[in-house]
GROMACS .gro file of C-alpha atoms in nm:
model
  195
    1MET     CA    1   1.252   1.204   2.191
    2MET     CA    2   1.441   1.030   1.914
    3ARG     CA    3   1.261   1.210   1.644
    4TYR     CA    4   1.316   1.558   1.806
    5LEU     CA    5   1.704   1.483   1.826
    6GLY     CA    6   1.728   1.469   1.458
    7SER     CA    7   1.479   1.750   1.408
    8THR     CA    8   1.551   2.101   1.215
    9LYS     CA    9   1.461   2.282   1.542
   10ASN     CA   10   1.730   2.057   1.751
   11LEU     CA   11   2.014   2.095   1.476
   12ALA     CA   12   1.950   2.477   1.484
   13GLY     CA   13   1.958   2.514   1.859
   14CYS     CA   14   2.253   2.287   1.857
   15LEU     CA   15   2.450   2.501   1.602
   16ALA     CA   16   2.325   2.845   1.799
   17GLY     CA   17   2.434   2.689   2.120
   18PHE     CA   18   2.772   2.589   1.964
   19VAL     CA   19   2.825   2.956   1.847
   20GLY     CA   20   2.760   3.035   2.246
   21VAL     CA   21   3.056   2.788   2.327
   22VAL     CA   22   3.273   2.960   2.066
   23LEU     CA   23   3.198   3.302   2.185
   24TYR     CA   24   3.302   3.187   2.538
   25LEU     CA   25   3.639   3.026   2.382
   26VAL     CA   26   3.732   3.348   2.234
   27GLY     CA   27   3.664   3.533   2.515
   28VAL     CA   28   3.360   3.745   2.429
   29VAL     CA   29   3.161   3.573   2.688
   30GLY     CA   30   3.340   3.544   3.025
   31GLY     CA   31   3.260   3.444   3.370
   32GLY     CA   32   2.981   3.236   3.506
   33TYR     CA   33   2.740   3.355   3.203
   34TRP     CA   34   2.856   3.143   2.932
   35LEU     CA   35   2.637   2.866   3.023
   36PHE     CA   36   2.333   3.090   3.040
   37VAL     CA   37   2.445   3.240   2.705
   38VAL     CA   38   2.492   2.902   2.533
   39ALA     CA   39   2.146   2.781   2.666
   40ALA     CA   40   1.963   3.112   2.548
   41LEU     CA   41   2.128   3.071   2.202
   42TYR     CA   42   2.020   2.691   2.181
   43ALA     CA   43   1.665   2.788   2.297
   44ALA     CA   44   1.680   3.119   2.022
   45GLY     CA   45   1.778   2.860   1.747
   46ALA     CA   46   1.508   2.608   1.829
   47LEU     CA   47   1.232   2.849   1.849
   48LEU     CA   48   1.325   3.033   1.535
   49ALA     CA   49   1.416   2.723   1.322
   50PRO     CA   50   1.145   2.636   1.081
   51PRO     CA   51   0.942   2.313   1.170
   52ASP     CA   52   1.009   2.006   1.000
   53ARG     CA   53   0.808   1.932   0.661
   54VAL     CA   54   0.505   1.727   0.710
   55HIS     CA   55   0.529   1.418   0.491
   56LEU     CA   56   0.171   1.247   0.490
   57VAL     CA   57   0.207   1.032   0.185
   58SER     CA   58   0.442   0.779   0.240
   59ASP     CA   59   0.664   0.638  -0.057
   60ASP     CA   60   0.555   0.303  -0.109
   61SER     CA   61   0.690   0.207  -0.452
   62ALA     CA   62   0.886  -0.070  -0.322
   63GLU     CA   63   0.560  -0.206  -0.165
   64LEU     CA   64   0.388  -0.178  -0.508
   65ARG     CA   65   0.668  -0.359  -0.659
   66THR     CA   66   0.661  -0.629  -0.428
   67GLU     CA   67   0.280  -0.670  -0.469
   68LEU     CA   68   0.317  -0.655  -0.841
   69ALA     CA   69   0.575  -0.923  -0.854
   70SER     CA   70   0.373  -1.127  -0.591
   71LEU     CA   71   0.060  -1.117  -0.815
   72LEU     CA   72   0.292  -1.207  -1.109
   73SER     CA   73   0.418  -1.512  -0.931
   74LYS     CA   74   0.106  -1.623  -0.826
   75LEU     CA   75  -0.058  -1.603  -1.163
   76ASP     CA   76   0.246  -1.846  -1.286
   77GLU     CA   77   0.083  -2.106  -1.031
   78HIS     CA   78  -0.243  -2.064  -1.201
   79HIS     CA   79  -0.154  -2.006  -1.555
   80ALA     CA   80  -0.321  -2.342  -1.667
   81ARG     CA   81  -0.651  -2.217  -1.551
   82MET     CA   82  -0.630  -1.895  -1.751
   83PRO     CA   83  -0.737  -1.819  -2.073
   84GLU     CA   84  -0.459  -1.847  -2.366
   85THR     CA   85  -0.376  -1.498  -2.387
   86ALA     CA   86  -0.471  -1.375  -2.019
   87THR     CA   87  -0.118  -1.433  -1.893
   88ASP     CA   88   0.054  -1.253  -2.154
   89ARG     CA   89  -0.157  -0.970  -2.074
   90VAL     CA   90  -0.084  -0.962  -1.716
   91ARG     CA   91   0.301  -0.968  -1.795
   92ARG     CA   92   0.276  -0.680  -2.032
   93ILE     CA   93   0.074  -0.474  -1.766
   94GLY     CA   94   0.359  -0.574  -1.539
   95GLU     CA   95   0.613  -0.478  -1.753
   96ALA     CA   96   0.473  -0.143  -1.817
   97LEU     CA   97   0.454  -0.058  -1.459
   98GLY     CA   98   0.763  -0.198  -1.352
   99GLY     CA   99   0.963   0.053  -1.554
  100MET     CA  100   0.787   0.335  -1.362
  101LEU     CA  101   0.828   0.165  -1.028
  102ASP     CA  102   1.211   0.162  -1.102
  103ARG     CA  103   1.195   0.562  -1.076
  104PRO     CA  104   1.006   0.605  -0.752
  105ALA     CA  105   1.143   0.986  -0.710
  106ALA     CA  106   0.963   1.064  -1.038
  107LEU     CA  107   0.669   0.870  -0.953
  108ALA     CA  108   0.626   1.029  -0.616
  109ALA     CA  109   0.637   1.370  -0.771
  110ASN     CA  110   0.303   1.291  -0.972
  111PRO     CA  111   0.022   1.204  -0.720
  112ASP     CA  112  -0.232   1.145  -0.982
  113LEU     CA  113  -0.014   0.895  -1.169
  114ARG     CA  114   0.068   0.738  -0.850
  115HIS     CA  115  -0.294   0.694  -0.746
  116ALA     CA  116  -0.399   0.542  -1.082
  117MET     CA  117  -0.099   0.302  -1.084
  118THR     CA  118  -0.182   0.223  -0.700
  119ARG     CA  119  -0.529   0.138  -0.788
  120LEU     CA  120  -0.444  -0.040  -1.079
  121VAL     CA  121  -0.168  -0.279  -0.885
  122ARG     CA  122  -0.367  -0.299  -0.568
  123VAL     CA  123  -0.744  -0.320  -0.695
  124ASP     CA  124  -0.831  -0.342  -1.051
  125LEU     CA  125  -0.562  -0.617  -1.174
  126PRO     CA  126  -0.607  -0.837  -0.872
  127MET     CA  127  -0.965  -0.826  -0.865
  128SER     CA  128  -1.028  -0.917  -1.226
  129VAL     CA  129  -0.781  -1.213  -1.200
  130GLU     CA  130  -0.917  -1.340  -0.847
  131THR     CA  131  -1.264  -1.314  -0.952
  132TYR     CA  132  -1.190  -1.550  -1.269
  133LEU     CA  133  -0.999  -1.771  -1.071
  134ASN     CA  134  -1.251  -1.814  -0.783
  135LEU     CA  135  -1.499  -1.942  -1.042
  136PRO     CA  136  -1.499  -2.355  -1.137
  137TRP     CA  137  -1.302  -2.376  -1.426
  138TRP     CA  138  -1.607  -2.572  -1.610
  139PHE     CA  139  -1.807  -2.250  -1.553
  140ALA     CA  140  -1.552  -2.016  -1.642
  141ALA     CA  141  -1.488  -2.170  -1.980
  142LYS     CA  142  -1.861  -2.219  -2.056
  143ARG     CA  143  -2.053  -1.943  -2.282
  144ARG     CA  144  -2.354  -1.848  -2.068
  145ALA     CA  145  -2.735  -1.839  -2.177
  146GLY     CA  146  -2.851  -1.590  -2.406
  147GLY     CA  147  -2.511  -1.558  -2.593
  148GLU     CA  148  -2.363  -1.357  -2.300
  149PRO     CA  149  -1.969  -1.391  -2.313
  150SER     CA  150  -1.800  -1.642  -2.096
  151ALA     CA  151  -1.596  -1.546  -1.775
  152GLY     CA  152  -1.284  -1.608  -1.983
  153GLU     CA  153  -1.401  -1.372  -2.253
  154GLN     CA  154  -1.507  -1.124  -1.957
  155LEU     CA  155  -1.162  -1.163  -1.817
  156LEU     CA  156  -0.980  -1.114  -2.140
  157ALA     CA  157  -1.180  -0.760  -2.187
  158GLN     CA  158  -1.094  -0.656  -1.851
  159LEU     CA  159  -0.742  -0.729  -1.901
  160GLU     CA  160  -0.726  -0.541  -2.223
  161LEU     CA  161  -0.885  -0.250  -2.057
  162LEU     CA  162  -0.650  -0.266  -1.780
  163GLU     CA  163  -0.340  -0.283  -2.029
  164LEU     CA  164  -0.470   0.019  -2.205
  165GLU     CA  165  -0.481   0.204  -1.906
  166SER     CA  166  -0.113   0.103  -1.800
  167HIS     CA  167   0.000   0.228  -2.139
  168ARG     CA  168  -0.202   0.569  -2.074
  169ILE     CA  169  -0.035   0.589  -1.730
  170ALA     CA  170   0.301   0.519  -1.862
  171GLU     CA  171   0.241   0.788  -2.150
  172ARG     CA  172   0.183   1.042  -1.882
  173PHE     CA  173   0.470   0.934  -1.686
  174TYR     CA  174   0.734   0.909  -1.945
  175ALA     CA  175   0.591   1.248  -2.137
  176ASN     CA  176   0.903   1.473  -1.989
  177ASP     CA  177   1.128   1.216  -2.114
  178VAL     CA  178   0.999   1.220  -2.458
  179ASN     CA  179   0.969   1.606  -2.468
  180GLN     CA  180   1.330   1.602  -2.373
  181GLN     CA  181   1.430   1.349  -2.664
  182ASP     CA  182   1.233   1.564  -2.913
  183ASP     CA  183   1.422   1.885  -2.769
  184GLN     CA  184   1.742   1.705  -2.823
  185LEU     CA  185   1.644   1.586  -3.179
  186ARG     CA  186   1.557   1.918  -3.291
  187TYR     CA  187   1.871   2.072  -3.136
  188LEU     CA  188   2.081   1.824  -3.323
  189ARG     CA  189   1.902   1.892  -3.672
  190GLU     CA  190   1.946   2.270  -3.597
  191ARG     CA  191   2.298   2.207  -3.526
  192ASP     CA  192   2.347   1.991  -3.833
  193GLY     CA  193   2.200   2.279  -4.046
  194GLU     CA  194   2.442   2.518  -3.920
  195THR     CA  195   2.738   2.333  -4.020
   0.00000   0.00000   0.00000
């Protein structure tokens, strides 16, 4: 019921019903029929109004920001167990994604980028770090048999790939801003050439 009160159909019906009340007050509709006219105009307005837009995808930028901040704070608690440059890489990934999360409307306008960012924040980054941290410390630092990279080296390789992905996402996200800046520079150069 509360959803209907704020709906487009109810608002259009109320507006049409108000027109009926105005018609009664100016004397166009008289007698005992004015209530019927108001109700009929309300019904007509409600029936003719377009339905409310359906929004199936929620704007979860605030939740993503919270999850990213939580991940970074948990990483601070365990930074001593991480390989030397791993913490810095995760912070750089967080910085790259944080700027985009500050602009939720622009992020919501591009579902592909939003999906890529969501996957990076909710799946890829936590899985890489958690998997490493759940290994015993002595095993994580040890090089495996046959010259295979250690778990720490694998984590660093994963974080390098995730950092590259965060930069690709940022390049696509800021492409319009970069184009606008290029256009402004071109305009200023052309204007400077005219004087």
